[in-house]
PDB file of C-alpha atoms in Angstrom:
ATOM      1  CA  MET A   1      -2.550  22.607 -14.869  1.00 60.00           C
ATOM      2  CA  THR A   2      -2.160  22.638 -11.113  1.00 80.00           C
ATOM      3  CA  SER A   3      -5.710  19.671 -10.558  1.00 80.00           C
ATOM      4  CA  ARG A   4      -3.179  17.294 -12.140  1.00 78.00           C
ATOM      5  CA  LEU A   5       0.010  18.989 -10.181  1.00 82.00           C
ATOM      6  CA  LYS A   6      -1.614  17.949  -6.734  1.00 84.00           C
ATOM      7  CA  THR A   7      -2.997  14.457  -8.508  1.00 79.00           C
ATOM      8  CA  PHE A   8       0.432  13.023  -8.939  1.00 80.00           C
ATOM      9  CA  GLY A   9       1.215  14.807  -5.850  1.00 84.00           C
ATOM     10  CA  LEU A  10      -1.338  12.695  -3.991  1.00 83.00           C
ATOM     11  CA  ILE A  11      -0.179  10.143  -6.165  1.00 80.00           C
ATOM     12  CA  ALA A  12       3.679  10.688  -5.013  1.00 85.00           C
ATOM     13  CA  LEU A  13       2.667  10.996  -1.573  1.00 87.00           C
ATOM     14  CA  ILE A  14       1.052   6.963  -1.632  1.00 82.00           C
ATOM     15  CA  GLY A  15       4.365   5.823  -3.419  1.00 81.00           C
ATOM     16  CA  PHE A  16       5.813   6.844  -1.060  1.00 88.00           C
ATOM     17  CA  ILE A  17       4.152   5.659   2.396  1.00 86.00           C
ATOM     18  CA  ALA A  18       3.625   2.919   1.161  1.00 81.00           C
ATOM     19  CA  GLY A  19       7.525   2.530   1.065  1.00 82.00           C
ATOM     20  CA  VAL A  20       8.227   3.344   4.228  1.00 87.00           C
ATOM     21  CA  LEU A  21       5.350   0.774   4.935  1.00 82.00           C
ATOM     22  CA  VAL A  22       7.362  -2.007   2.970  1.00 78.00           C
ATOM     23  CA  GLN A  23      10.505  -0.461   4.251  1.00 85.00           C
ATOM     24  CA  VAL A  24       9.084  -1.133   7.908  1.00 85.00           C
ATOM     25  CA  THR A  25       8.034  -5.417   6.836  1.00 78.00           C
ATOM     26  CA  ALA A  26      10.945  -6.233   5.864  1.00 77.00           C
ATOM     27  CA  THR A  27      13.158  -4.806   8.561  1.00 85.00           C
ATOM     28  CA  TYR A  28      11.209  -5.430  11.312  1.00 87.00           C
ATOM     29  CA  VAL A  29       7.578  -7.987  10.643  1.00 79.00           C
ATOM     30  CA  ILE A  30       8.958 -10.634   9.188  1.00 75.00           C
ATOM     31  CA  PRO A  31      11.873 -11.741  11.169  1.00 82.00           C
ATOM     32  CA  TRP A  32       9.185 -10.996  14.380  1.00 84.00           C
ATOM     33  CA  LEU A  33       6.914 -13.491  12.314  1.00 76.00           C
ATOM     34  CA  VAL A  34      10.387 -15.692  11.947  1.00 78.00           C
ATOM     35  CA  GLU A  35      10.700 -15.849  15.159  1.00 86.00           C
ATOM     36  CA  VAL A  36       7.624 -16.437  16.397  1.00 84.00           C
ATOM     37  CA  LEU A  37       6.198 -19.329  14.220  1.00 79.00           C
ATOM     38  CA  PRO A  38       9.654 -20.622  12.869  1.00 82.00           C
ATOM     39  CA  SER A  39       7.487 -23.438  10.896  1.00 80.00           C
ATOM     40  CA  LEU A  40       6.367 -20.837   7.964  1.00 74.00           C
ATOM     41  CA  ALA A  41      10.167 -19.297   7.788  1.00 74.00           C
ATOM     42  CA  LYS A  42      10.555 -20.468   3.938  1.00 79.00           C
ATOM     43  CA  ILE A  43       6.745 -18.818   3.153  1.00 80.00           C
ATOM     44  CA  SER A  44       6.837 -16.033   5.451  1.00 72.00           C
ATOM     45  CA  PRO A  45       8.069 -13.835   3.023  1.00 74.00           C
ATOM     46  CA  PHE A  46       6.008 -14.490   0.163  1.00 81.00           C
ATOM     47  CA  LEU A  47       2.746 -14.531   2.589  1.00 77.00           C
ATOM     48  CA  ILE A  48       2.876 -11.498   3.973  1.00 73.00           C
ATOM     49  CA  ALA A  49       4.535  -9.620   0.080  1.00 78.00           C
ATOM     50  CA  GLY A  50       1.299 -10.802  -1.229  1.00 83.00           C
ATOM     51  CA  PHE A  51      -0.713  -8.862   1.687  1.00 80.00           C
ATOM     52  CA  ALA A  52       1.141  -5.633   2.236  1.00 78.00           C
ATOM     53  CA  GLY A  53       0.720  -5.406  -2.108  1.00 81.00           C
ATOM     54  CA  ALA A  54      -3.380  -5.911  -1.375  1.00 85.00           C
ATOM     55  CA  ILE A  55      -3.629  -3.682   1.255  1.00 81.00           C
ATOM     56  CA  LEU A  56      -1.318  -1.152  -1.312  1.00 81.00           C
ATOM     57  CA  THR A  57      -3.769  -2.413  -4.255  1.00 84.00           C
ATOM     58  CA  VAL A  58      -7.243  -1.665  -1.955  1.00 85.00           C
ATOM     59  CA  ALA A  59      -6.352   1.368  -0.635  1.00 83.00           C
ATOM     60  CA  GLY A  60      -4.375   2.570  -4.218  1.00 80.00           C
ATOM     61  CA  VAL A  61      -8.047   1.812  -5.625  1.00 83.00           C
ATOM     62  CA  CYS A  62      -9.544   4.122  -3.117  1.00 84.00           C
ATOM     63  CA  ILE A  63      -8.228   6.494  -3.059  1.00 81.00           C
ATOM     64  CA  TRP A  64      -8.256   7.000  -6.264  1.00 80.00           C
ATOM     65  CA  ALA A  65     -12.566   6.077  -6.027  1.00 81.00           C
ATOM     66  CA  TYR A  66     -12.415   9.379  -3.506  1.00 81.00           C
ATOM     67  CA  VAL A  67     -10.233  11.897  -5.562  1.00 79.00           C
ATOM     68  CA  THR A  68     -12.580  11.284  -9.276  1.00 80.00           C
ATOM     69  CA  GLY A  69     -15.623  11.230  -8.205  1.00 73.00           C
ATOM     70  CA  ASN A  70     -18.431  10.896  -9.955  1.00 71.00           C
ATOM     71  CA  ARG A  71     -18.608  12.497 -12.928  1.00 69.00           C
ATOM     72  CA  ASN A  72     -21.596  11.602 -14.425  1.00 67.00           C
ATOM     73  CA  THR A  73     -23.776  13.782 -12.110  1.00 60.00           C
ATOM     74  CA  TYR A  74     -26.794  16.007 -14.352  1.00 58.00           C
TER      75      TYR A  74
END
């Protein structure tokens, strides 16, 4: 039972960090990107959200793969 609690705690921590990163991106990166590249002003939130989603998904799958490990060892 404790291993499940550790897994849930790790997932909660990763989710918290992901939320903080998304908030920082929305607060600082998007306005900076619009200022630097005004032609991307209409699509920059979607580009950044897609990029952040891709990074977070890959990171989540990598962490999950390392945490679970290889169960088929003989």
